[in-house]
Structure formats: C-alpha cells, structure tokens
Short mmCIF file of C-alpha atoms and ligand atoms in Angstrom, two decimals:
data_model
loop_
_atom_site.label_atom_id
_atom_site.label_comp_id
_atom_site.label_asym_id
_atom_site.label_seq_id
_atom_site.Cartn_x
_atom_site.Cartn_y
_atom_site.Cartn_z
CA MET A 3 39.53 -10.20 77.06
CA SER A 4 41.53 -10.44 73.85
CA ASN A 5 43.69 -13.42 73.10
CA ARG A 6 46.79 -11.32 73.70
CA GLU A 7 45.72 -10.28 77.19
CA ASP A 8 45.11 -13.95 78.07
CA LYS A 9 48.79 -14.76 77.71
CA LYS A 10 50.73 -14.76 80.93
CA GLY A 11 54.14 -13.88 79.58
CA ILE A 12 57.47 -15.38 78.62
CA VAL A 13 58.29 -17.26 81.81
CA ASP A 14 54.95 -19.05 81.90
CA PHE A 15 55.35 -20.01 78.28
CA LEU A 16 58.86 -21.35 78.88
CA ARG A 17 57.78 -23.27 82.00
CA GLN A 18 55.00 -24.93 80.07
CA HIS A 19 57.29 -25.72 77.16
CA MET A 20 59.97 -27.18 79.45
CA GLU A 21 57.40 -29.46 81.07
CA LYS A 22 56.53 -30.95 77.70
CA LYS A 23 60.04 -32.49 77.38
CA THR A 24 60.05 -32.07 73.64
CA VAL A 25 62.73 -33.25 71.22
CA ALA A 26 64.52 -30.24 69.75
CA PHE A 27 65.54 -30.30 66.12
CA HIS A 28 65.66 -26.52 66.13
CA MET A 29 68.18 -24.00 67.41
CA PRO A 30 70.09 -23.76 69.69
CA GLY A 31 72.54 -26.60 69.14
CA HIS A 32 73.06 -27.58 72.78
CA LYS A 33 69.42 -28.80 73.04
CA GLY A 34 69.13 -28.25 76.76
CA ALA A 35 70.64 -28.71 80.20
CA ALA A 36 71.65 -32.37 79.78
CA PHE A 37 74.44 -31.41 77.39
CA TYR A 38 76.13 -29.17 79.96
CA GLU A 39 75.49 -31.58 82.83
CA GLU A 40 77.29 -34.32 80.93
CA PHE A 41 80.43 -32.20 80.93
CA GLY A 42 80.29 -31.00 84.53
CA TYR A 43 78.64 -27.60 84.15
CA GLY A 44 75.34 -28.52 85.88
CA GLY A 45 76.23 -26.73 89.13
CA PHE A 46 77.43 -23.59 87.34
CA LEU A 47 74.21 -23.36 85.36
CA ALA A 48 72.01 -24.01 88.39
CA ALA A 49 73.26 -20.73 89.86
CA LEU A 50 73.30 -18.86 86.56
CA ALA A 51 71.85 -15.65 87.98
CA ASP A 52 74.91 -15.31 90.20
CA ALA A 53 77.12 -15.33 87.13
CA ASP A 54 75.17 -12.46 85.56
CA ILE A 55 77.77 -9.81 86.32
CA THR A 56 79.20 -6.75 84.67
CA GLU A 57 82.81 -5.61 84.20
CA ILE A 58 83.87 -5.99 87.82
CA PRO A 59 87.61 -6.04 88.54
CA GLY A 60 89.18 -9.09 86.97
CA ALA A 61 86.28 -9.70 84.57
CA ASP A 62 88.07 -8.05 81.61
CA ASN A 63 86.32 -6.01 78.88
CA LEU A 64 84.91 -7.37 75.63
CA PHE A 65 86.07 -4.36 73.66
CA GLN A 66 89.57 -4.31 75.03
CA ALA A 67 90.15 -7.92 75.94
CA GLU A 68 93.36 -8.51 77.88
CA ASP A 69 92.53 -11.13 80.47
CA VAL A 70 89.79 -13.76 80.88
CA ILE A 71 87.88 -12.74 77.75
CA LEU A 72 91.11 -12.79 75.79
CA ALA A 73 91.73 -16.32 77.09
CA THR A 74 88.40 -17.46 75.62
CA MET A 75 89.13 -15.66 72.34
CA LYS A 76 92.43 -17.57 72.20
CA LYS A 77 90.58 -20.86 72.63
CA TYR A 78 88.56 -20.05 69.51
CA GLU A 79 91.68 -19.04 67.58
CA ARG A 80 93.07 -22.45 68.44
CA LEU A 81 89.85 -24.26 67.59
CA TYR A 82 89.37 -22.60 64.19
CA GLY A 83 93.02 -21.94 63.34
CA ALA A 84 92.05 -18.25 63.02
CA LYS A 85 94.43 -15.31 63.16
CA LYS A 86 91.99 -13.54 65.43
CA SER A 87 88.65 -14.60 66.93
CA TYR A 88 86.12 -12.18 68.37
CA LEU A 89 83.31 -13.19 70.74
CA LEU A 90 79.96 -11.77 69.65
CA VAL A 91 77.01 -11.14 71.95
CA ASN A 92 74.70 -10.01 69.17
CA GLY A 93 74.82 -13.13 67.05
CA THR A 94 76.24 -13.50 63.59
CA SER A 95 73.93 -10.56 62.78
CA GLY A 96 76.23 -8.25 64.73
CA GLY A 97 79.35 -9.75 63.16
CA ILE A 98 77.92 -9.21 59.69
CA LEU A 99 77.12 -5.58 60.42
CA ALA A 100 80.60 -4.89 61.75
CA SER A 101 82.34 -6.75 58.90
CA ILE A 102 80.50 -4.82 56.20
CA LEU A 103 80.74 -1.45 57.94
CA SER A 104 84.49 -1.89 58.31
CA THR A 105 85.21 -3.08 54.77
CA VAL A 106 82.76 -1.15 52.55
CA PRO A 107 83.09 2.64 52.76
CA LYS A 108 80.08 4.89 52.26
CA GLY A 109 78.71 4.84 48.73
CA ARG A 110 80.85 1.91 47.59
CA LYS A 111 79.56 -1.42 46.31
CA LEU A 112 79.11 -4.78 47.99
CA ILE A 113 78.68 -7.91 45.87
CA MET A 114 76.22 -10.01 47.82
CA ALA A 115 74.23 -13.16 47.37
CA ARG A 116 70.58 -12.30 46.88
CA ASN A 117 69.67 -14.91 49.54
CA CYS A 118 71.70 -13.19 52.23
CA HIS A 119 70.30 -12.83 55.72
CA LYS A 120 68.49 -9.60 56.56
CA SER A 121 71.46 -8.38 58.61
CA VAL A 122 73.37 -7.91 55.32
CA PHE A 123 70.57 -5.71 54.01
CA ASN A 124 70.58 -3.79 57.29
CA ALA A 125 74.34 -3.30 56.92
CA LEU A 126 73.81 -1.87 53.43
CA ALA A 127 71.43 0.73 54.82
CA LEU A 128 73.81 1.64 57.66
CA ALA A 129 76.86 1.75 55.39
CA HIS A 130 75.01 3.66 52.63
CA ALA A 131 76.52 1.05 50.35
CA GLU A 132 75.17 -0.14 47.03
CA PRO A 133 74.34 -3.80 46.50
CA VAL A 134 75.30 -5.83 43.46
CA TYR A 135 73.21 -8.99 43.68
CA VAL A 136 74.53 -12.38 42.72
CA TYR A 137 71.70 -14.84 42.27
CA PRO A 138 72.23 -18.30 43.72
CA GLU A 139 71.21 -21.34 41.73
CA LEU A 140 67.57 -22.23 42.09
CA ILE A 141 66.66 -25.70 43.33
CA SER A 142 63.56 -25.70 41.20
CA GLU A 143 61.93 -28.80 42.64
CA TYR A 144 61.63 -27.00 45.96
CA GLY A 145 61.79 -23.33 44.96
CA ILE A 146 64.75 -22.65 47.26
CA SER A 147 68.13 -21.04 46.80
CA GLY A 148 71.11 -23.29 46.13
CA ALA A 149 74.81 -22.57 45.84
CA VAL A 150 76.25 -19.27 44.62
CA PRO A 151 78.08 -19.84 41.29
CA PRO A 152 81.76 -18.76 41.43
CA ASP A 153 81.62 -17.76 37.74
CA GLU A 154 78.89 -15.25 38.48
CA ILE A 155 80.97 -13.71 41.26
CA LYS A 156 83.91 -13.51 38.86
CA ARG A 157 81.75 -11.81 36.22
CA LEU A 158 80.35 -9.28 38.70
CA LEU A 159 83.81 -8.50 40.06
CA GLU A 160 84.96 -7.72 36.51
CA GLN A 161 81.89 -5.57 35.87
CA ASN A 162 82.15 -3.75 39.20
CA PRO A 163 85.77 -2.91 39.90
CA GLU A 164 84.59 -0.38 42.49
CA ALA A 165 83.11 -3.18 44.65
CA GLU A 166 84.97 -3.53 47.93
CA ALA A 167 83.88 -6.91 49.23
CA VAL A 168 81.82 -10.02 48.57
CA ILE A 169 79.50 -11.71 51.06
CA LEU A 170 77.46 -14.90 50.84
CA PRO A 171 75.98 -17.46 53.22
CA SER A 172 77.52 -20.93 53.20
CA PRO A 173 76.01 -23.28 54.25
CA ASN A 174 72.64 -21.72 53.59
CA TYR A 175 69.68 -22.47 55.85
CA TYR A 176 69.13 -25.86 54.20
CA GLY A 177 72.81 -26.83 54.40
CA ILE A 178 73.63 -26.16 50.75
CA CYS A 179 77.25 -25.02 50.50
CA SER A 180 78.98 -22.92 47.85
CA ASP A 181 82.43 -23.55 46.44
CA ILE A 182 84.24 -21.12 48.73
CA SER A 183 87.72 -22.03 47.43
CA ALA A 184 86.80 -21.02 43.87
CA ILE A 185 85.01 -17.89 45.07
CA ALA A 186 87.95 -16.90 47.30
CA GLU A 187 90.33 -17.28 44.39
CA ALA A 188 88.22 -14.97 42.19
CA VAL A 189 87.76 -12.42 44.98
CA HIS A 190 91.45 -12.31 45.88
CA GLN A 191 92.52 -12.09 42.25
CA ALA A 192 90.41 -8.95 42.08
CA GLY A 193 92.03 -7.70 45.30
CA LYS A 194 88.77 -7.68 47.29
CA ILE A 195 87.62 -9.05 50.64
CA LEU A 196 85.59 -12.25 51.05
CA ILE A 197 83.20 -12.44 54.00
CA VAL A 198 81.46 -15.79 54.53
CA ASP A 199 78.33 -15.85 56.63
CA GLN A 200 78.87 -19.25 58.21
CA ALA A 201 76.03 -18.77 60.70
CA HIS A 202 74.81 -22.28 59.93
CA GLY A 203 78.20 -23.95 59.68
CA ALA A 204 80.06 -23.34 62.94
CA HIS A 205 80.48 -27.11 63.30
CA LEU A 206 82.04 -27.77 59.87
CA LYS A 207 85.57 -27.21 61.12
CA PHE A 208 85.26 -30.01 63.65
CA PHE A 209 83.59 -32.47 61.32
CA ALA A 210 86.38 -31.81 58.82
CA GLU A 211 88.91 -32.74 61.51
CA GLU A 212 86.87 -35.75 62.49
CA ASN A 213 86.71 -36.93 58.87
CA THR A 214 90.45 -36.51 58.41
CA ALA A 215 91.19 -38.39 61.60
CA MET A 216 88.84 -41.18 60.65
CA VAL A 217 90.14 -41.55 57.14
CA LYS A 218 93.68 -41.66 58.53
CA THR A 219 92.96 -44.36 61.07
CA CYS A 220 90.33 -46.20 59.03
CA SER A 221 88.54 -46.95 62.27
CA HIS A 222 85.16 -45.74 61.14
CA PHE A 223 85.20 -45.12 57.41
CA ASP A 224 85.43 -47.94 55.00
CA CYS A 225 88.74 -46.94 53.40
CA THR A 226 87.92 -48.84 50.26
CA GLY A 227 85.20 -46.24 49.97
CA SER A 228 81.73 -47.43 50.81
CA PRO A 229 79.75 -44.72 48.98
CA ALA A 230 76.70 -45.15 51.21
CA VAL A 231 78.61 -44.29 54.38
CA LYS A 232 80.68 -41.49 52.89
CA LYS A 233 77.72 -39.85 51.18
CA ALA A 234 75.75 -39.61 54.40
CA VAL A 235 78.36 -38.02 56.60
CA LYS A 236 81.13 -36.37 54.61
CA LEU A 237 80.68 -32.69 55.33
CA PRO A 238 82.15 -29.79 53.33
CA ARG A 239 85.27 -28.07 54.58
CA PRO A 240 84.78 -24.89 56.61
CA ALA A 241 85.24 -21.52 54.92
CA GLU A 242 88.17 -20.86 57.30
CA GLU A 243 90.11 -23.49 55.36
CA GLN A 244 88.99 -22.32 51.94
CA GLY A 245 90.39 -18.81 51.86
CA ALA A 246 87.61 -16.64 53.34
CA ASP A 247 89.04 -13.48 54.91
CA ILE A 248 86.29 -13.23 57.52
CA THR A 249 83.96 -16.00 58.68
CA ILE A 250 81.15 -15.49 61.13
CA ASN A 251 79.84 -18.50 63.02
CA SER A 252 76.63 -18.71 65.03
CA ILE A 253 78.05 -21.00 67.68
CA HIS A 254 74.59 -21.03 69.24
CA LYS A 255 72.87 -22.52 66.21
CA THR A 256 74.64 -25.87 65.99
CA LEU A 257 77.24 -26.01 68.77
CA GLY A 258 77.06 -25.56 72.53
CA SER A 259 76.62 -21.89 73.43
CA PHE A 260 73.52 -19.86 74.27
CA THR A 261 71.28 -18.17 71.74
CA GLN A 262 72.74 -14.90 70.43
CA SER A 263 76.37 -15.83 71.07
CA ALA A 264 78.65 -16.19 68.06
CA VAL A 265 82.28 -15.95 66.96
CA LEU A 266 83.83 -13.90 64.18
CA ASN A 267 87.09 -15.28 62.78
CA VAL A 268 89.63 -13.25 60.85
CA ASN A 269 91.62 -15.73 58.79
CA THR A 270 93.98 -13.61 56.65
CA ASP A 271 96.11 -10.49 56.95
CA ARG A 272 93.89 -8.55 54.58
CA ILE A 273 91.58 -7.21 57.29
CA ASP A 274 92.07 -3.92 59.11
CA LEU A 275 91.55 -5.12 62.69
CA ASP A 276 91.33 -1.60 64.16
CA ALA A 277 88.49 -0.71 61.80
CA LEU A 278 86.72 -3.99 62.55
CA GLU A 279 87.07 -3.59 66.32
CA ASP A 280 85.81 -0.03 66.10
CA LYS A 281 82.63 -1.20 64.36
CA LEU A 282 82.15 -4.15 66.71
CA GLN A 283 82.07 -1.85 69.74
CA MET A 284 79.74 0.49 67.85
CA ILE A 285 77.05 -2.06 67.12
CA GLU A 286 77.22 -4.27 70.22
CA SER A 287 75.90 -3.52 73.68
CA SER A 288 78.24 -1.72 76.06
CA SER A 289 76.99 -4.22 78.68
CA PRO A 290 77.85 -7.53 77.02
CA SER A 291 76.28 -10.46 78.81
CA TYR A 292 78.72 -12.56 80.82
CA LEU A 293 76.22 -15.39 80.57
CA LEU A 294 76.52 -15.40 76.80
CA MET A 295 80.29 -15.06 76.93
CA ALA A 296 80.52 -17.80 79.58
CA SER A 297 78.47 -20.07 77.33
CA LEU A 298 81.01 -19.48 74.56
CA ASP A 299 83.75 -20.42 76.99
CA MET A 300 81.92 -23.60 78.04
CA ASN A 301 81.47 -24.56 74.39
CA ALA A 302 85.15 -23.98 73.64
CA GLU A 303 86.27 -26.04 76.63
CA ILE A 304 83.88 -28.88 75.83
CA ILE A 305 85.10 -29.06 72.24
CA LEU A 306 88.76 -28.77 73.22
CA GLN A 307 88.43 -31.57 75.75
CA HIS A 308 85.74 -33.81 74.27
CA GLY A 309 85.43 -32.71 70.64
CA LYS A 310 86.75 -35.91 69.16
CA GLU A 311 84.22 -38.10 70.90
CA LEU A 312 81.36 -35.59 70.45
CA PHE A 313 81.78 -35.20 66.68
CA ALA A 314 82.25 -38.93 66.20
CA ARG A 315 78.99 -39.42 68.09
CA TRP A 316 77.16 -36.80 66.03
CA GLN A 317 78.49 -38.36 62.85
CA GLU A 318 77.39 -41.84 63.90
CA ASN A 319 73.94 -40.53 64.77
CA LEU A 320 73.64 -38.94 61.33
CA GLU A 321 74.71 -42.13 59.60
CA PHE A 322 72.17 -44.03 61.69
CA PHE A 323 69.44 -41.52 60.88
CA TYR A 324 70.01 -41.45 57.12
CA LYS A 325 70.27 -45.24 56.93
CA GLU A 326 67.01 -45.76 58.81
CA ALA A 327 65.25 -42.88 57.02
CA GLU A 328 65.89 -44.57 53.68
CA LYS A 329 63.64 -47.42 54.82
CA ILE A 330 60.63 -45.16 55.45
CA SER A 331 58.42 -45.37 52.43
CA GLY A 332 57.22 -41.99 51.23
CA LEU A 333 60.02 -40.04 52.95
CA LYS A 334 62.46 -38.26 50.69
CA ILE A 335 65.55 -36.38 51.79
CA MET A 336 66.25 -33.17 49.88
CA ARG A 337 69.91 -33.24 48.76
CA PRO A 338 70.75 -31.36 45.56
CA LYS A 339 73.31 -33.33 43.58
CA SER A 340 75.06 -30.24 42.26
CA SER A 341 76.28 -28.93 45.64
CA GLU A 342 78.10 -30.08 48.70
CA MET A 343 75.71 -30.50 51.61
CA ASP A 344 76.00 -29.94 55.30
CA SER A 345 74.16 -33.13 56.20
CA THR A 346 73.55 -32.05 59.79
CA LYS A 347 70.44 -30.35 58.38
CA LEU A 348 67.83 -33.04 57.86
CA ASN A 349 65.64 -31.83 54.99
CA LEU A 350 62.54 -34.00 55.10
CA ASP A 351 60.02 -34.22 52.29
CA MET A 352 56.86 -36.31 52.66
CA SER A 353 54.95 -34.70 49.81
CA ARG A 354 54.67 -38.12 48.15
CA LEU A 355 52.26 -38.97 50.95
CA GLY A 356 50.26 -35.81 50.43
CA LEU A 357 51.94 -33.91 53.24
CA SER A 358 53.28 -30.39 52.81
CA GLY A 359 56.10 -29.20 55.05
CA ASP A 360 53.54 -27.45 57.28
CA MET A 361 51.48 -30.61 57.62
CA LEU A 362 54.52 -32.70 58.46
CA GLU A 363 55.66 -30.14 61.02
CA GLU A 364 52.23 -30.23 62.65
CA ALA A 365 52.18 -34.03 62.71
CA LEU A 366 55.64 -34.20 64.33
CA MET A 367 54.81 -31.47 66.81
CA LYS A 368 51.85 -33.52 68.01
CA LYS A 369 54.40 -36.23 68.80
CA GLY A 370 56.59 -33.82 70.75
CA ILE A 371 59.16 -33.15 68.04
CA TYR A 372 59.88 -29.51 67.22
CA CYS A 373 61.71 -28.64 64.00
CA GLU A 374 63.44 -25.55 62.64
CA LEU A 375 62.04 -24.46 59.31
CA VAL A 376 59.33 -25.13 56.78
CA THR A 377 59.62 -24.08 53.15
CA GLY A 378 57.01 -25.52 50.80
CA ASN A 379 57.38 -29.27 50.95
CA ILE A 380 60.57 -29.27 53.02
CA LEU A 381 60.65 -29.58 56.76
CA MET A 382 64.18 -28.89 57.94
CA CYS A 383 65.26 -30.48 61.19
CA MET A 384 68.40 -28.83 62.50
CA SER A 385 70.55 -31.29 64.37
CA GLY A 386 73.08 -30.01 66.86
CA ILE A 387 75.94 -31.05 69.06
CA GLY A 388 73.51 -31.78 71.91
CA ASN A 389 71.15 -34.16 70.09
CA THR A 390 71.30 -37.66 71.51
CA ARG A 391 70.75 -41.03 69.80
CA GLU A 392 67.37 -41.11 71.53
CA ASP A 393 66.38 -37.85 69.78
CA TYR A 394 67.11 -39.38 66.37
CA GLU A 395 65.26 -42.55 67.36
CA ARG A 396 62.22 -40.56 68.43
CA LEU A 397 62.29 -38.60 65.18
CA LEU A 398 62.51 -41.80 63.15
CA LEU A 399 59.72 -43.42 65.11
CA ALA A 400 57.50 -40.39 64.60
CA LEU A 401 58.28 -40.34 60.87
CA ARG A 402 57.43 -44.04 60.58
CA GLU A 403 54.11 -43.42 62.34
CA VAL A 404 53.30 -40.44 60.12
CA ALA A 405 54.19 -42.51 57.04
CA ASN A 406 51.91 -45.34 58.19
CA ASP A 407 49.04 -42.98 58.95
CA ASN A 408 49.24 -41.44 55.49
CA ASN A 409 50.25 -44.50 53.53
CA GLU A 410 47.14 -45.00 51.42
CA LYS A 411 47.66 -41.56 49.86
CA LEU A 412 50.57 -43.08 47.94
CA PHE A 413 47.98 -44.52 45.58
CA PHE A 414 46.44 -41.15 44.82
CA ALA A 415 49.40 -39.49 43.22
CA ASP A 416 47.22 -36.77 41.72
CA LYS A 417 46.34 -35.62 45.23
CA ARG A 418 49.96 -34.90 46.08
CA TYR A 419 50.70 -31.58 47.63
CA LYS A 420 51.86 -29.23 44.93
CA GLY A 421 52.59 -26.13 47.00
CA LYS A 422 56.01 -25.15 45.70
CA CYS A 423 57.62 -21.95 46.83
CA PRO A 424 57.29 -19.39 44.10
CA ASP A 425 60.36 -18.15 42.28
CA PHE A 426 60.14 -14.38 41.95
CA GLY A 427 63.64 -13.45 40.94
CA PRO A 428 65.45 -11.76 39.51
CA LEU A 429 63.29 -8.72 40.18
CA GLU A 430 64.03 -5.54 38.26
CA PHE A 431 66.54 -3.45 40.25
CA CYS A 432 65.89 0.30 39.98
CA ARG A 433 67.47 2.35 42.75
CA ILE A 434 67.04 2.45 46.51
CA PRO A 435 64.30 5.00 47.26
CA VAL A 436 65.17 7.98 49.43
CA GLU A 437 61.64 9.21 49.97
CA LYS A 438 59.32 6.55 51.25
CA VAL A 439 55.63 5.97 51.74
CA ARG A 440 53.46 3.13 53.04
CA VAL A 441 50.90 1.47 50.81
CA LYS A 442 48.53 -1.47 51.19
CA ILE A 443 49.83 -4.74 49.76
CA ASP A 444 47.00 -4.60 47.22
CA ASP A 445 48.45 -1.36 45.84
CA ALA A 446 52.11 -2.41 45.91
CA ALA A 447 52.50 -4.02 42.49
CA GLY A 448 54.74 -1.92 40.26
CA ARG A 449 56.15 0.15 43.16
CA ILE A 450 59.81 0.14 44.23
CA CYS A 451 60.44 -1.70 47.46
CA ALA A 452 61.92 0.58 50.15
CA ALA A 453 62.11 -1.85 53.09
CA SER A 454 62.89 -5.53 52.64
CA ILE A 455 59.98 -7.96 52.69
CA ILE A 456 61.15 -10.97 54.63
CA PRO A 457 59.13 -14.07 55.48
CA TYR A 458 60.59 -15.32 58.77
CA PRO A 459 61.94 -17.94 59.02
CA PRO A 460 64.03 -18.33 56.92
CA GLY A 461 64.73 -14.60 57.02
CA ILE A 462 65.65 -14.33 53.35
CA PRO A 463 64.12 -11.27 51.69
CA ILE A 464 61.80 -11.90 48.76
CA ALA A 465 61.94 -8.23 47.80
CA CYS A 466 64.79 -5.88 48.64
CA PRO A 467 65.12 -2.09 48.63
CA GLY A 468 65.42 -0.89 45.07
CA GLU A 469 63.57 -3.83 43.52
CA ARG A 470 60.27 -3.47 41.70
CA ILE A 471 57.43 -5.39 43.35
CA THR A 472 55.52 -7.61 40.95
CA GLU A 473 51.83 -8.48 41.09
CA GLU A 474 52.69 -12.14 41.73
CA LEU A 475 54.90 -11.23 44.68
CA ALA A 476 52.28 -8.95 46.22
CA VAL A 477 49.66 -11.71 45.99
CA TYR A 478 52.07 -14.18 47.64
CA VAL A 479 52.80 -11.80 50.53
CA LYS A 480 49.10 -11.30 51.04
CA LYS A 481 48.56 -15.05 51.16
CA LEU A 482 51.36 -15.53 53.70
CA ARG A 483 49.79 -12.87 55.92
CA GLU A 484 46.35 -14.46 55.59
CA ARG A 485 47.86 -17.77 56.70
CA GLY A 486 49.12 -15.97 59.80
CA GLU A 487 52.79 -16.27 58.84
CA LYS A 488 55.29 -13.70 59.96
CA VAL A 489 56.44 -11.36 57.22
CA ILE A 490 58.87 -8.69 58.33
CA GLY A 491 58.36 -5.47 56.41
CA VAL A 492 54.57 -5.76 56.44
CA THR A 493 52.75 -3.76 59.13
CA GLU A 494 49.97 -5.17 61.26
CA ASN A 495 47.39 -3.55 58.99
CA GLY A 496 48.95 -4.97 55.85
CA GLU A 497 51.07 -2.09 54.59
CA ILE A 498 54.54 -2.13 53.08
CA THR A 499 57.09 0.63 52.53
CA VAL A 500 57.77 1.70 48.95
CA GLY A 501 59.38 4.62 47.15
CA LYS A 502 57.25 7.78 46.93
C1 PLP B 606 72.03 -17.25 56.82
C2 PLP B 606 71.97 -16.56 58.15
N1 PLP B 606 72.90 -15.65 58.45
C3 PLP B 606 72.90 -14.99 59.62
C4 PLP B 606 71.93 -15.21 60.56
C5 PLP B 606 71.95 -14.44 61.84
O1 PLP B 606 72.52 -15.22 62.84
P1 PLP B 606 72.30 -14.88 64.37
O2 PLP B 606 70.97 -15.44 64.74
O3 PLP B 606 73.42 -15.58 65.06
O4 PLP B 606 72.36 -13.40 64.53
C6 PLP B 606 70.92 -16.16 60.30
C7 PLP B 606 69.87 -16.42 61.29
O5 PLP B 606 69.07 -17.29 61.20
C8 PLP B 606 70.94 -16.84 59.06
O6 PLP B 606 69.99 -17.73 58.75
#
C-alpha cells in the first residue's frame, strides 16, 4: 500500500493533532476553543453543526444584507471606523479579487508590489489587466522583501498615467510595514485608487487604539519614553487611518474568527460600491457559511466588549517575550531598522548557533510548538489574539533549551548556516504569454513564465507571468521540489507552464 493510501483522512489527522495539545504560533489567531470559552461561546461552539444553516427566514443574505448580517457588518464599521465593511467568506483572497475586478477595467494597468499574494496575480488574469511591478526593498541579510518605497510608486504613477489602481501588502508576511500615508498621498494626487492588502494586519487598528489610550493615561507606557518598552510594542497605524481607499483584513489570521473569514473595509468615497458588491457576489459562494459569518460576529462582539483588556494583555505578553528573548544567547530577532514593524510576528533567527529556520522549526515542533513560516534563517511565529502568557512561556522555554543544546556551535562560527534565500529579481518582463506549453524545470531557463511559480508558504511568486525564467531560478525551484517543499505552478512530474 502506498503512503497515501495509508492515511485515514482529515478527521483522523485533526483528532490526532488535537490530542497533542500543541502551542500554536501559526494561523488562525484565536488559537483554539479556550479563547471562545473565556468569553461565553463554549456552548454555542459545542453545538456548531446545528448552526450550520442556509438562508432560512430571518437569516438575511450576505449579498443583500438588511438584517442580522447587516448588524455584524455595522459592528465592523464601528470597529474600524470604515464607511462600509463587507464580511468575506473566501478570505482576503476573495476581497482582493473583487477589489481589483471592480477598480481595474479590462486591459488597463495595475501598479502592484512584486511581493503581492498570489490572489493579486489571479485577479490580473481574471481582469485581463496588465501589471506594473514595484519592487519592495530587499532585506539582504535574509533575502526577503521589505517595505515598498513610496518614491517608486510615485515614479511609476507618473510613467503609467493609464494605471487605475495600486495594491501592496502591508504588513507583509514578516510584519514589515510600508509607509501607507506617503503612498496614499502619491496615489490620490494621481487620482487613482489605493488598495492595501492588510491580510496580516487586522489587529493593527486595535493596538493603535490601545497605544493611544495607554500614552494618554500613562498607566503602562513610561511617558518619559523608555525606548526599550516602546520599541518592543509600538505597532504601526492601520492602513484605514493612513488614507487607503480599500483595506482587506484576514480577521482569521490574527484575530478571533475562523479560517477563511475576513473583512473588506471601504474607507473613502472614491469607491464604486455597486461595482464592488457585484464582483463580491460573483467570486464568493452563493452558499456562504453561517459558521464563518458567525465567527466574524463572535470576534466583533469580543473585541467590542473586551478589546481593551485583550489588546493590553497581548501587548504585555509581547513585551514579556521580547524582554526574555533578549537574554537567550544565540537568538536574534529579525527587525529591519528602516521600516515600521508589526511586532506581533516573532521573527526568530538562531543561525548563530548553526540552526537554519527549518532546523529551528523542527526542534520546536519536537517540543510541541508549531510555527507559521520558514524562510532561510528566519522562523516566523505568528502570535494572535488567543495566545496566552503560558504559550509565550513555553516558546521561551523551548528556545532556551534549543540554545543550550546547540551552544557549543557558537565557537565554530565558520560552521554557521549560510542558506540565504536567493534574490532573483528584478526578472526581465516581456509580455504575458497567450499560447502556453509545459516544459520540464530543466528546460525552463530562458523561457517566459506563463503561470506563477509560488513556493508556499509564504505564497509570494518568485516568477510571474510575463517574466523570463533564469537558470538560477530554475535550479532553485528544482532544489525546493527535491526537498519536498510545496511549489505551486510546478506539476507533480516537475513541469512548469511557459509561453510557446
Ligand atoms: C500577503 C497576503 N495577502 C493575502 C493573503 C490571503 O489571505 P486569506 O488566507 O485570508 O485568503 C495571504 C495569505 O496568506 C497573504 O499572505
């Protein structure tokens, strides 16, 4: 029997995983049942199957919300200060598709960060729109994308007056934020639309409020300005407050709703709501899950009623974590100086002890701690609203143990892990192929990419349609596949789609 046939299926896997009682520093943000039980939803969730309904009388309709769904939308408008909030049952991915389809007409241009999520590339294909790539800064020590420079956006807007909109992720997967205020100013001066993919920053709005409240009362911050405390926990402002026309938040990633649920906020009067709503109903299921929508409602209620205490708690836990982490010899925290950081993402680097991100992930997993993302030497732990002080303590304890176990390697600096992520960009952009063919990775160098090649996670394409594939890139993709990593855009037998 093959390995595949041995597996019993999803439920068995989940049962086994649940029994392990792991610590979750990965999505979703609620981190499990205890979060909901704390706020009185235990009974509701115990009978979840009974709440799995359809549009029965009184249950309203997602695509023409007038009653209970509208009430939940209003809660989000209040929470984010948005002009209009839409509940999404197909993640931020769905919100991105609808936003682009409704703002970029066929054949027109979209200025987009090259490190955008694959849903943006999918939207381009559906909209028959042309991309103009803006390259984010490179954090060369780690080979990852940093912030998107506002000056570059300004330059591309001037060069491409026929562009309709601009989209970028902020924070990105590692928590690196762009200067949205400066970007919004440039975009609006050019009369265009700014869409911010805030999939990883749904919580920023509430931290911003928490910070303001704390600074006002001086109860928690040292008002004379202790740099150590402020540096650890001061989070960037949300894009809603920095001029973005549309922001899309994966509530499920860091806050308290179920996986796949998200909220799209319209923050200005520049958006055609009819066009947006038309696209939302086009790309989302006509049977939206009441379980997902109910989870958005639970999250909204919990934040409305207990947000102050919850975000203060999260903030304290982060301060505690960063303070203790500093004492662990050999552990470095990745925090580029040039950009504002969403410090809820804990970017751990133990390469000084000879450990790559993969090795650190493995070591932590053996201790029951599951993390979100590995890139080269970085292991990113994604904290969420549901993480408890005990979770941070267990992570710290595990890191101390790993550091102790690998301590002697400190003295063999030449044996340090050197596996940086390669920097391939910018690749030569030709044009998006119409006629396509599949070729083996070995034969791909020099061909024009026709379907994005996306190592997942993080889900950021390393080659996009229209870009010429280099030898170096093809070799890297082959290596990833040999290591058993998931690379979207590469078939099971190692083929990729290129122009004919
Ligand atoms: C930057 C970015 N944008 C958008 C998405 C899609 O979000 P969702 O999973 O809510 O569809 C992701 C998913 O990981 C992401 O990393």
